[in-house]
CSV table of C-alpha atoms and ligand atoms in Angstrom, one decimal:
chain,number,residue,atom,x,y,z
A,24,MET,CA,-56.4,65.7,59.7
A,25,ASP,CA,-56.3,65.7,55.9
A,26,ARG,CA,-54.1,63.0,54.4
A,27,ARG,CA,-53.2,65.5,51.6
A,28,GLN,CA,-51.6,67.7,54.2
A,29,PHE,CA,-48.0,67.2,53.3
A,30,ILE,CA,-45.2,67.3,55.8
A,31,ALA,CA,-42.3,68.8,54.0
A,32,GLY,CA,-38.8,67.7,54.8
A,33,SER,CA,-35.9,69.9,55.6
A,34,MET,CA,-34.2,70.9,52.4
A,35,ALA,CA,-30.7,70.9,53.9
A,36,ALA,CA,-28.2,69.7,51.4
A,37,GLY,CA,-26.9,66.3,52.3
A,38,LEU,CA,-23.2,65.6,52.2
A,39,GLY,CA,-23.8,62.0,51.0
A,40,ALA,CA,-20.4,60.5,51.0
A,41,GLY,CA,-19.9,57.0,49.7
A,42,LEU,CA,-20.8,54.4,52.4
A,43,GLY,CA,-18.9,51.4,53.5
A,44,GLY,CA,-20.5,48.1,54.6
A,45,LEU,CA,-21.8,49.3,57.9
A,46,LEU,CA,-23.0,52.5,59.5
A,47,THR,CA,-23.5,53.2,63.2
A,48,ALA,CA,-25.6,56.1,64.3
A,49,GLY,CA,-27.5,57.4,67.3
A,50,ALA,CA,-27.0,59.6,70.3
A,51,ALA,CA,-28.3,59.4,73.9
A,52,GLY,CA,-32.0,60.1,74.2
A,53,GLY,CA,-32.7,63.8,73.7
A,54,ALA,CA,-29.2,64.7,72.7
A,55,PRO,CA,-28.9,65.9,69.1
A,56,ALA,CA,-27.8,63.0,66.9
A,57,ARG,CA,-25.4,63.5,64.0
A,58,PRO,CA,-27.5,62.5,61.0
A,59,VAL,CA,-26.2,59.8,58.7
A,60,ASP,CA,-26.2,60.9,55.0
A,61,LEU,CA,-27.9,58.4,52.8
A,62,ARG,CA,-27.7,59.2,49.1
A,63,VAL,CA,-30.0,57.3,46.8
A,64,GLN,CA,-28.0,56.9,43.6
A,65,ALA,CA,-27.1,54.9,40.6
A,66,ALA,CA,-24.8,51.9,41.2
A,67,ARG,CA,-23.1,49.1,39.4
A,68,TYR,CA,-21.9,45.8,40.9
A,69,PRO,CA,-20.6,42.4,39.7
A,70,ILE,CA,-23.5,40.1,40.8
A,71,LEU,CA,-22.6,37.6,38.1
A,72,GLU,CA,-19.2,37.6,36.3
A,73,THR,CA,-19.9,40.9,34.5
A,74,VAL,CA,-20.8,44.1,36.2
A,75,THR,CA,-24.5,44.8,36.4
A,76,GLU,CA,-25.3,48.4,35.3
A,77,GLY,CA,-28.2,50.5,36.2
A,78,MET,CA,-28.6,49.5,39.8
A,79,VAL,CA,-29.9,51.7,42.7
A,80,SER,CA,-28.1,51.8,46.0
A,81,LEU,CA,-26.7,54.2,48.6
A,82,SER,CA,-23.2,54.1,47.1
A,83,PRO,CA,-21.9,53.8,43.6
A,84,ASP,CA,-20.4,50.3,43.9
A,85,ALA,CA,-21.8,48.5,47.0
A,86,PRO,CA,-25.1,47.1,48.4
A,87,PRO,CA,-27.1,49.3,50.8
A,88,PRO,CA,-25.2,49.1,54.1
A,89,VAL,CA,-26.5,47.5,57.3
A,90,LEU,CA,-27.6,50.5,59.4
A,91,LYS,CA,-27.0,50.0,63.1
A,92,VAL,CA,-29.0,52.2,65.5
A,93,ARG,CA,-29.6,51.9,69.3
A,94,GLN,CA,-32.9,51.2,71.0
A,95,GLY,CA,-34.1,54.3,72.8
A,96,HIS,CA,-31.6,56.6,71.0
A,97,VAL,CA,-32.4,59.2,68.4
A,98,PHE,CA,-31.6,58.1,64.8
A,99,SER,CA,-31.4,60.8,62.2
A,100,ALA,CA,-30.9,60.2,58.5
A,101,ALA,CA,-30.7,62.8,55.8
A,102,VAL,CA,-31.9,61.1,52.6
A,103,THR,CA,-30.8,62.8,49.5
A,104,ASN,CA,-32.2,61.8,46.1
A,105,ALA,CA,-29.4,61.7,43.5
A,106,THR,CA,-31.6,59.9,40.9
A,107,PRO,CA,-33.7,61.6,38.2
A,108,ASP,CA,-36.8,59.9,39.7
A,109,HIS,CA,-38.6,60.6,42.9
A,110,THR,CA,-38.2,58.6,46.1
A,111,ALA,CA,-39.1,58.3,49.8
A,112,MET,CA,-37.6,56.1,52.5
A,113,HIS,CA,-39.6,53.7,54.7
A,114,TRP,CA,-38.3,52.0,57.8
A,115,HIS,CA,-40.1,48.7,57.7
A,116,GLY,CA,-41.3,47.4,61.1
A,117,ILE,CA,-40.2,50.4,63.1
A,118,ARG,CA,-42.9,52.1,65.1
A,119,VAL,CA,-42.0,55.7,64.0
A,120,PRO,CA,-44.0,58.9,64.3
A,121,ASN,CA,-46.3,59.0,61.3
A,122,GLU,CA,-44.5,61.9,59.5
A,123,MET,CA,-41.3,59.8,59.5
A,124,ASP,CA,-42.8,56.7,57.8
A,125,GLY,CA,-41.8,57.6,54.3
A,126,VAL,CA,-45.1,56.9,52.5
A,127,PRO,CA,-45.5,59.4,49.6
A,128,TYR,CA,-48.7,61.6,49.6
A,129,LEU,CA,-49.9,59.8,52.8
A,130,THR,CA,-47.1,61.0,55.2
A,131,GLN,CA,-44.7,63.2,53.1
A,132,VAL,CA,-44.1,64.7,49.7
A,133,PRO,CA,-42.0,62.5,47.4
A,134,ILE,CA,-38.3,63.5,47.5
A,135,GLY,CA,-37.5,65.0,44.1
A,136,GLY,CA,-34.1,65.0,42.3
A,137,ASN,CA,-31.4,66.7,44.4
A,138,GLU,CA,-33.7,67.2,47.3
A,139,THR,CA,-33.1,65.9,50.9
A,140,PHE,CA,-35.6,64.7,53.5
A,141,GLN,CA,-34.6,64.7,57.1
A,142,TYR,CA,-35.8,61.5,58.9
A,143,SER,CA,-35.5,61.3,62.6
A,144,PHE,CA,-37.0,58.8,65.1
A,145,THR,CA,-36.2,57.0,68.3
A,146,PRO,CA,-36.7,53.2,67.9
A,147,GLN,CA,-38.6,51.7,70.9
A,148,ASP,CA,-38.1,48.1,69.8
A,149,ALA,CA,-34.7,46.3,69.5
A,150,GLY,CA,-34.4,43.8,66.7
A,151,THR,CA,-34.0,43.2,63.0
A,152,PHE,CA,-35.8,45.6,60.7
A,153,TRP,CA,-35.1,47.0,57.2
A,154,TYR,CA,-35.4,50.0,54.9
A,155,HIS,CA,-36.6,50.5,51.4
A,156,PRO,CA,-38.1,53.2,49.2
A,157,HIS,CA,-41.9,53.6,49.1
A,158,CYS,CA,-42.0,55.7,46.0
A,159,MET,CA,-40.8,54.2,42.6
A,160,THR,CA,-40.9,51.2,44.9
A,161,MET,CA,-41.1,48.6,42.1
A,162,GLU,CA,-38.2,50.0,40.2
A,163,GLN,CA,-35.8,51.1,43.0
A,164,MET,CA,-36.3,47.9,45.0
A,165,ALA,CA,-35.9,45.6,42.0
A,166,LEU,CA,-32.7,47.5,41.0
A,167,GLY,CA,-31.2,47.0,44.5
A,168,LEU,CA,-32.4,49.5,47.1
A,169,THR,CA,-33.3,47.2,50.1
A,170,GLY,CA,-31.1,47.3,53.2
A,171,VAL,CA,-31.0,45.8,56.7
A,172,LEU,CA,-31.7,48.1,59.8
A,173,VAL,CA,-30.5,46.7,63.1
A,174,VAL,CA,-31.8,48.2,66.3
A,175,GLU,CA,-29.3,47.0,69.0
A,176,GLU,CA,-30.5,46.1,72.5
A,177,GLU,CA,-29.6,48.4,75.3
A,178,GLU,CA,-27.6,45.5,76.8
A,179,ASP,CA,-25.4,43.4,74.6
A,180,PRO,CA,-26.8,39.8,74.6
A,181,GLY,CA,-23.2,38.5,74.2
A,182,PHE,CA,-22.7,37.0,70.8
A,183,ASP,CA,-19.3,36.6,69.2
A,184,ALA,CA,-20.6,37.7,65.8
A,185,ASP,CA,-23.7,39.4,64.4
A,186,ILE,CA,-24.3,38.7,60.8
A,187,ALA,CA,-27.1,40.2,58.7
A,188,ILE,CA,-28.1,38.3,55.5
A,189,ASN,CA,-30.2,40.3,53.0
A,190,LEU,CA,-32.0,37.8,50.8
A,191,ARG,CA,-33.2,38.9,47.5
A,192,ASP,CA,-33.4,38.2,43.8
A,193,PHE,CA,-32.3,40.1,40.7
A,194,ARG,CA,-33.9,39.7,37.3
A,195,LEU,CA,-30.9,39.4,35.2
A,196,GLY,CA,-30.2,37.9,31.8
A,197,GLY,CA,-27.3,35.6,31.0
A,198,ASP,CA,-25.2,38.7,30.3
A,199,GLY,CA,-25.7,39.9,33.9
A,200,GLN,CA,-27.8,42.9,32.8
A,201,PHE,CA,-31.4,43.6,34.0
A,202,ILE,CA,-34.3,42.2,32.0
A,203,ASP,CA,-37.9,43.4,32.5
A,204,LEU,CA,-38.4,43.9,36.2
A,205,TYR,CA,-41.9,42.4,36.2
A,206,THR,CA,-44.5,41.0,33.8
A,207,ALA,CA,-48.3,41.7,33.6
A,208,ARG,CA,-48.7,37.9,33.8
A,209,GLY,CA,-46.7,37.7,37.0
A,210,ALA,CA,-48.4,40.8,38.6
A,211,ALA,CA,-51.8,39.2,38.0
A,212,ARG,CA,-50.7,36.0,39.7
A,213,GLY,CA,-48.0,35.2,42.3
A,214,GLY,CA,-45.6,38.0,41.2
A,215,THR,CA,-42.6,37.9,38.8
A,216,ARG,CA,-39.7,35.9,40.3
A,217,GLY,CA,-36.1,37.0,39.9
A,218,THR,CA,-33.6,34.9,37.9
A,219,VAL,CA,-30.7,35.1,40.4
A,220,ILE,CA,-31.0,34.4,44.1
A,221,THR,CA,-28.6,36.4,46.2
A,222,ALA,CA,-27.5,37.0,49.8
A,223,ASN,CA,-25.9,40.4,50.4
A,224,TRP,CA,-25.8,40.7,46.6
A,225,LYS,CA,-23.6,37.6,46.4
A,226,THR,CA,-24.7,34.4,44.7
A,227,GLU,CA,-22.4,32.4,47.1
A,228,LEU,CA,-22.0,34.3,50.3
A,229,ILE,CA,-19.4,33.0,52.8
A,230,GLU,CA,-19.1,34.7,56.2
A,231,THR,CA,-16.3,33.7,58.6
A,232,VAL,CA,-16.9,33.7,62.3
A,233,PRO,CA,-14.9,32.5,65.4
A,234,ALA,CA,-14.8,28.7,65.7
A,235,GLY,CA,-16.8,27.5,68.7
A,236,GLY,CA,-18.5,30.9,68.9
A,237,LEU,CA,-22.0,32.1,69.3
A,238,VAL,CA,-23.4,33.8,66.3
A,239,ARG,CA,-26.6,35.9,65.8
A,240,LEU,CA,-27.8,35.4,62.3
A,241,ARG,CA,-30.4,37.9,61.0
A,242,LEU,CA,-32.2,36.6,57.9
A,243,VAL,CA,-34.1,39.3,56.1
A,244,ALA,CA,-36.4,38.7,53.1
A,245,THR,CA,-36.3,41.9,51.1
A,246,ASP,CA,-37.2,40.5,47.7
A,247,THR,CA,-40.2,42.0,45.9
A,248,THR,CA,-41.7,38.6,45.2
A,249,ARG,CA,-40.0,35.4,46.4
A,250,ILE,CA,-41.2,33.5,49.4
A,251,TYR,CA,-38.2,31.7,50.9
A,252,SER,CA,-38.4,28.2,52.5
A,253,LEU,CA,-35.2,28.2,54.5
A,254,ALA,CA,-33.3,25.4,56.2
A,255,VAL,CA,-30.1,25.6,58.3
A,256,ALA,CA,-27.7,22.7,58.5
A,257,GLY,CA,-24.4,22.2,60.4
A,258,ALA,CA,-25.0,23.9,63.7
A,259,GLU,CA,-26.9,23.7,66.9
A,260,GLY,CA,-29.2,26.6,67.5
A,261,ARG,CA,-32.6,28.2,67.9
A,262,VAL,CA,-34.9,30.7,66.2
A,263,ILE,CA,-34.9,33.5,68.8
A,264,ALA,CA,-36.9,36.2,67.1
A,265,LEU,CA,-39.3,36.7,64.2
A,266,ASP,CA,-40.1,39.9,62.4
A,267,GLY,CA,-37.9,41.9,64.8
A,268,HIS,CA,-39.4,40.7,68.1
A,269,PRO,CA,-38.1,38.1,70.5
A,270,LEU,CA,-40.0,34.8,70.8
A,271,SER,CA,-41.2,34.1,74.3
A,272,LYS,CA,-40.2,30.4,73.5
A,273,PRO,CA,-37.4,30.0,71.0
A,274,ARG,CA,-38.1,27.5,68.2
A,275,PRO,CA,-36.0,24.7,66.8
A,276,LEU,CA,-33.8,25.4,63.7
A,277,PRO,CA,-35.6,24.8,60.5
A,278,ASP,CA,-34.7,22.0,58.1
A,279,MET,CA,-35.9,21.0,54.7
A,280,GLU,CA,-38.9,19.0,56.2
A,281,THR,CA,-40.0,21.9,58.4
A,282,PRO,CA,-38.6,25.0,56.7
A,283,LEU,CA,-38.7,28.5,58.0
A,284,VAL,CA,-41.0,30.4,55.6
A,285,LEU,CA,-40.0,34.0,55.1
A,286,SER,CA,-42.1,36.0,52.8
A,287,PRO,CA,-41.3,39.5,51.5
A,288,GLY,CA,-40.8,41.8,54.4
A,289,GLN,CA,-40.3,39.1,57.1
A,290,ARG,CA,-37.2,38.5,59.2
A,291,ALA,CA,-35.8,35.8,61.5
A,292,ASP,CA,-33.0,36.0,64.1
A,293,LEU,CA,-31.2,32.8,64.8
A,294,ALA,CA,-28.7,32.0,67.6
A,295,LEU,CA,-26.1,29.5,66.4
A,296,HIS,CA,-23.3,27.6,68.2
A,297,LEU,CA,-20.6,27.1,65.6
A,298,SER,CA,-18.4,24.0,65.5
A,299,GLY,CA,-15.1,24.4,67.4
A,300,SER,CA,-13.1,23.1,64.5
A,301,GLU,CA,-12.5,24.5,61.1
A,302,GLY,CA,-14.0,22.9,58.1
A,303,HIS,CA,-17.6,22.6,59.5
A,304,ASP,CA,-19.6,25.2,57.7
A,305,VAL,CA,-23.2,26.1,58.5
A,306,THR,CA,-25.3,26.1,55.3
A,307,ILE,CA,-28.4,28.2,54.8
A,308,SER,CA,-30.5,27.0,51.9
A,309,THR,CA,-33.8,27.8,50.4
A,310,ARG,CA,-36.1,25.4,48.6
A,311,VAL,CA,-36.2,26.0,44.8
A,312,GLY,CA,-38.3,23.5,42.8
A,313,GLY,CA,-38.2,20.9,45.5
A,314,ARG,CA,-34.4,21.1,45.9
A,315,ALA,CA,-32.2,22.8,48.5
A,316,ARG,CA,-30.3,25.7,47.0
A,317,PRO,CA,-27.5,27.0,49.3
A,318,VAL,CA,-27.7,30.8,49.7
A,319,ALA,CA,-25.0,31.4,52.4
A,320,ARG,CA,-22.4,29.6,54.4
A,321,ILE,CA,-21.1,30.5,57.9
A,322,ARG,CA,-17.5,29.3,58.3
A,323,PRO,CA,-15.8,28.8,61.7
A,324,VAL,CA,-12.2,29.9,61.7
A,325,GLY,CA,-9.4,30.1,64.4
A,326,GLY,CA,-9.1,28.4,67.8
A,327,ASP,CA,-12.2,27.0,69.6
A,328,ARG,CA,-13.8,29.7,71.7
A,329,LYS,CA,-15.7,27.0,73.6
A,330,ARG,CA,-18.8,29.2,74.1
A,331,SER,CA,-22.2,27.8,75.2
A,332,PHE,CA,-25.8,29.0,74.9
A,333,GLU,CA,-26.1,29.4,78.7
A,334,GLU,CA,-23.7,32.4,78.4
A,335,LEU,CA,-26.2,34.4,76.3
A,336,ARG,CA,-28.5,37.0,77.9
A,337,PRO,CA,-32.0,36.3,76.7
A,338,LEU,CA,-33.4,39.0,74.4
A,339,PRO,CA,-35.6,41.4,76.4
A,340,ARG,CA,-39.2,41.7,75.2
A,341,ASN,CA,-40.1,44.9,73.3
A,342,PRO,CA,-42.6,47.3,74.8
A,343,ILE,CA,-45.6,46.5,72.7
A,344,SER,CA,-49.1,47.1,74.0
A,345,GLU,CA,-51.1,43.9,74.5
A,346,PRO,CA,-54.4,44.2,72.7
A,347,ASP,CA,-57.5,43.9,74.9
A,348,LEU,CA,-59.3,41.0,73.1
A,349,ALA,CA,-62.4,41.1,75.3
A,350,ASN,CA,-63.2,44.7,74.3
A,351,ALA,CA,-61.8,44.6,70.7
A,352,GLU,CA,-63.8,46.0,67.8
A,353,ARG,CA,-63.9,43.6,64.8
A,354,HIS,CA,-63.5,44.5,61.1
A,355,ASP,CA,-63.3,42.3,58.0
A,356,LEU,CA,-60.7,42.9,55.2
A,357,VAL,CA,-61.0,40.9,52.0
A,358,PHE,CA,-58.1,40.5,49.6
A,359,GLY,CA,-58.9,39.6,46.1
A,360,TRP,CA,-58.4,39.8,42.4
A,361,SER,CA,-59.9,42.8,40.6
A,362,PRO,CA,-59.2,43.0,36.9
A,363,ASP,CA,-61.3,46.1,36.3
A,364,GLY,CA,-60.4,49.7,36.8
A,365,THR,CA,-57.8,52.1,35.4
A,366,ALA,CA,-54.1,52.2,36.3
A,367,PRO,CA,-53.6,53.6,39.8
A,368,ASN,CA,-52.6,57.3,40.0
A,369,ASN,CA,-49.3,57.2,41.8
A,370,GLY,CA,-48.3,60.7,40.9
A,371,PHE,CA,-44.5,60.9,40.9
A,372,CYS,CA,-44.1,57.4,42.4
A,373,GLY,CA,-44.4,55.1,39.4
A,374,THR,CA,-47.2,53.1,37.9
A,375,MET,CA,-47.1,49.6,36.4
A,376,GLY,CA,-50.0,50.5,34.2
A,377,TYR,CA,-52.5,47.9,35.5
A,378,THR,CA,-55.0,47.2,38.2
A,379,PHE,CA,-55.3,43.5,39.2
A,380,TRP,CA,-56.0,43.5,43.0
A,381,SER,CA,-58.2,44.9,45.6
A,382,ILE,CA,-59.0,45.2,49.3
A,383,ASN,CA,-62.6,44.9,50.2
A,384,ARG,CA,-63.2,44.6,46.5
A,385,ILE,CA,-62.0,48.2,45.9
A,386,PRO,CA,-58.6,48.5,44.1
A,387,TRP,CA,-56.3,51.1,45.6
A,388,PRO,CA,-56.7,54.1,43.2
A,389,GLY,CA,-53.1,55.1,43.7
A,390,ASP,CA,-50.8,56.9,46.1
A,391,ALA,CA,-51.7,60.3,44.6
A,392,ALA,CA,-55.4,59.8,44.0
A,393,LYS,CA,-57.7,62.2,45.7
A,394,GLY,CA,-60.5,61.4,48.2
A,395,THR,CA,-59.4,58.0,49.3
A,396,GLY,CA,-60.6,57.2,52.8
A,397,PRO,CA,-59.1,54.8,55.3
A,398,LEU,CA,-59.9,51.1,55.3
A,399,VAL,CA,-60.5,51.2,59.0
A,400,ASN,CA,-60.8,54.1,61.4
A,401,MET,CA,-59.3,53.2,64.7
A,402,SER,CA,-59.6,55.1,68.0
A,403,LEU,CA,-56.3,55.8,69.7
A,404,GLY,CA,-56.0,53.5,72.7
A,405,LYS,CA,-58.6,51.0,71.5
A,406,SER,CA,-58.0,47.4,70.4
A,407,TYR,CA,-59.0,45.7,67.2
A,408,ILE,CA,-59.4,42.3,65.7
A,409,LEU,CA,-59.1,42.3,61.9
A,410,ARG,CA,-60.3,39.3,60.0
A,411,LEU,CA,-58.0,39.0,57.0
A,412,ARG,CA,-59.6,36.9,54.2
A,413,ASN,CA,-57.7,35.9,51.2
A,414,GLU,CA,-60.1,35.3,48.4
A,415,SER,CA,-57.4,34.4,45.8
A,416,PRO,CA,-55.4,31.4,44.8
A,417,ASN,CA,-52.2,33.3,45.4
A,418,GLN,CA,-50.3,34.0,48.6
A,419,HIS,CA,-50.1,37.6,50.0
A,420,PRO,CA,-47.6,38.8,52.7
A,421,ILE,CA,-49.8,41.5,54.3
A,422,HIS,CA,-47.9,44.3,56.0
A,423,LEU,CA,-49.1,47.1,58.3
A,424,HIS,CA,-47.0,50.2,59.1
A,425,GLY,CA,-46.7,51.9,62.4
A,426,LEU,CA,-48.3,49.2,64.6
A,427,THR,CA,-47.2,45.8,65.7
A,428,PHE,CA,-49.9,43.0,65.7
A,429,LYS,CA,-50.2,39.3,66.3
A,430,ALA,CA,-52.1,36.5,64.7
A,431,LEU,CA,-54.8,34.8,66.8
A,432,GLN,CA,-56.1,32.0,64.5
A,433,SER,CA,-56.3,30.7,61.0
A,434,ASN,CA,-58.8,28.5,59.2
A,435,GLN,CA,-55.9,26.4,57.8
A,436,ARG,CA,-53.1,25.9,60.3
A,437,ALA,CA,-52.1,26.1,63.9
A,438,ILE,CA,-50.9,29.6,64.9
A,439,SER,CA,-48.4,30.2,67.7
A,440,PRO,CA,-48.8,33.9,68.1
A,441,HIS,CA,-45.8,36.3,68.0
A,442,TRP,CA,-45.5,40.0,67.4
A,443,THR,CA,-45.1,41.0,63.8
A,444,ASP,CA,-45.7,43.6,61.1
A,445,THR,CA,-46.1,41.2,58.1
A,446,ILE,CA,-48.1,38.1,57.9
A,447,LEU,CA,-48.3,35.7,55.0
A,448,LEU,CA,-51.8,34.8,54.0
A,449,LEU,CA,-51.9,31.4,52.3
A,450,LYS,CA,-54.3,30.6,49.4
A,451,ASN,CA,-57.9,31.2,50.5
A,452,GLU,CA,-56.7,31.5,54.1
A,453,ILE,CA,-58.6,33.5,56.8
A,454,VAL,CA,-56.5,34.8,59.7
A,455,ASP,CA,-57.6,37.0,62.6
A,456,ILE,CA,-55.0,39.4,63.8
A,457,ALA,CA,-55.2,41.6,67.0
A,458,VAL,CA,-53.7,45.0,67.4
A,459,ALA,CA,-53.7,47.8,70.0
A,460,ALA,CA,-54.1,51.2,68.2
A,461,ASP,CA,-51.5,53.1,70.2
A,462,ASN,CA,-49.7,55.1,67.5
A,463,PRO,CA,-51.6,57.9,65.8
A,464,GLY,CA,-51.5,58.5,62.1
A,465,ASP,CA,-52.4,57.1,58.7
A,466,TRP,CA,-50.7,53.8,58.3
A,467,ALA,CA,-50.1,52.1,55.0
A,468,PHE,CA,-51.5,48.6,54.8
A,469,HIS,CA,-50.6,46.5,51.8
A,470,CYS,CA,-49.4,43.3,50.2
A,471,HIS,CA,-45.5,43.2,50.2
A,472,VAL,CA,-45.4,41.5,46.8
A,473,ILE,CA,-44.7,44.8,45.2
A,474,GLU,CA,-46.5,43.9,42.0
A,475,HIS,CA,-49.6,43.3,44.0
A,476,GLN,CA,-49.2,46.5,46.0
A,477,LYS,CA,-48.7,48.6,42.9
A,478,THR,CA,-51.7,47.1,41.1
A,479,GLY,CA,-54.3,47.6,43.7
A,480,LEU,CA,-53.6,45.6,46.9
A,481,ALA,CA,-53.0,48.6,49.1
A,482,GLY,CA,-54.7,51.0,51.4
A,483,TYR,CA,-54.3,52.6,54.8
A,484,ILE,CA,-55.6,52.4,58.4
A,485,ARG,CA,-56.2,55.6,60.3
A,486,VAL,CA,-55.5,55.8,64.1
A,487,SER,CA,-56.8,59.1,65.7
B,521,C2O,CU1,-41.9,47.3,53.7
B,521,C2O,CU2,-45.2,49.6,53.1
B,521,C2O,O1,-43.5,48.5,53.3
B,522,CU,CU1,-43.5,49.0,56.5
B,523,CU,CU1,-50.1,39.9,47.3
């Protein structure tokens, strides 16, 4: 199949009403689902004291909502583009049919102004995922368009509260308005950091929950650059899932000595038991320049619910195919710097004007470039071990669409394998990952530091 063979979306006009904080969608398997209308549009919001203009969201005056969908139920979204630029929506971590993956030129035509693309898929895996544009990615993500997508388990695990925390930066000046979204210097190194760290677009997020209750906290790193080192203080608890998938053995809560590292694209689900008395907040902090910077507080209120962890149903494992390591085919992928080459040809999807990075020493020639073959050809049903080698002094969160993999070993650290779609490669690190190629299509494979992705560190893997 030719990757230039576009799959056009339905052009049905979206209704696109303004959205509240949360949307629930989904219908029983097979039954026609009522699509949610998502309208990509200009927004403004008081991130600092003054209102920040020129943002991009799904409503004129609020962050992108938490989308709630049900495992095994059809989810349909009519995405209408109400901006003058092009766009396309990607559902990060969800194993969708290829034509629903939202990657411009690879899986669909970019959505032009006033056009609508009809997305529809049935999530097989329950857990914490997210959505973001994959066309004009640098601009639209930096200006706000990153949201949490929750796939609810068929059976309620029994928490008293479920809180999603969307962690991201904005690059704002002292007047609260956007400054340059990136710099060439940043793009050629570790990426350009934001100036304001936020949680759900707030600089000091406070969420209230029932005292003595059990809380599921979903931490989602949606920033274009920042790698978070997170600590949780003030509650008992466990890390119960990473990158959408339950851990077979829950891990202790992170603290400042052993932080939870979440790089762009990664998620963590925490089960917390809140204090039974008011005045005992849980604090989530990230390390900035060696110091703990609080990003969110969870505040117990009301009478003591006296819940205990034993009352929770363990999260059921997701139906992921186990790779057959004994018969796996091996491939090497090298990530490195590459200052030569012209600016990638991204068609309608935005260019940063530079090439700095490469995979297997070839910079990605752009989303709209012609004649670009896959990095790896996989046979449907076979297993693969990919050796990911970082030849650079920068870190790269490497993300694969459409398939879920696990790390096997690293040359620098002990790995306890878990299912994921995004793995952080440390400086000069070599990591082997294993994957069963069970979902056909052309799957984007790139660094999730968007400045790296857009300046060459991108490609795709074909499963056929
Ligand atoms: Cu989260 Cu290719 O993206
Ligand atoms: Cu993705
Ligand atoms: Cu990178």
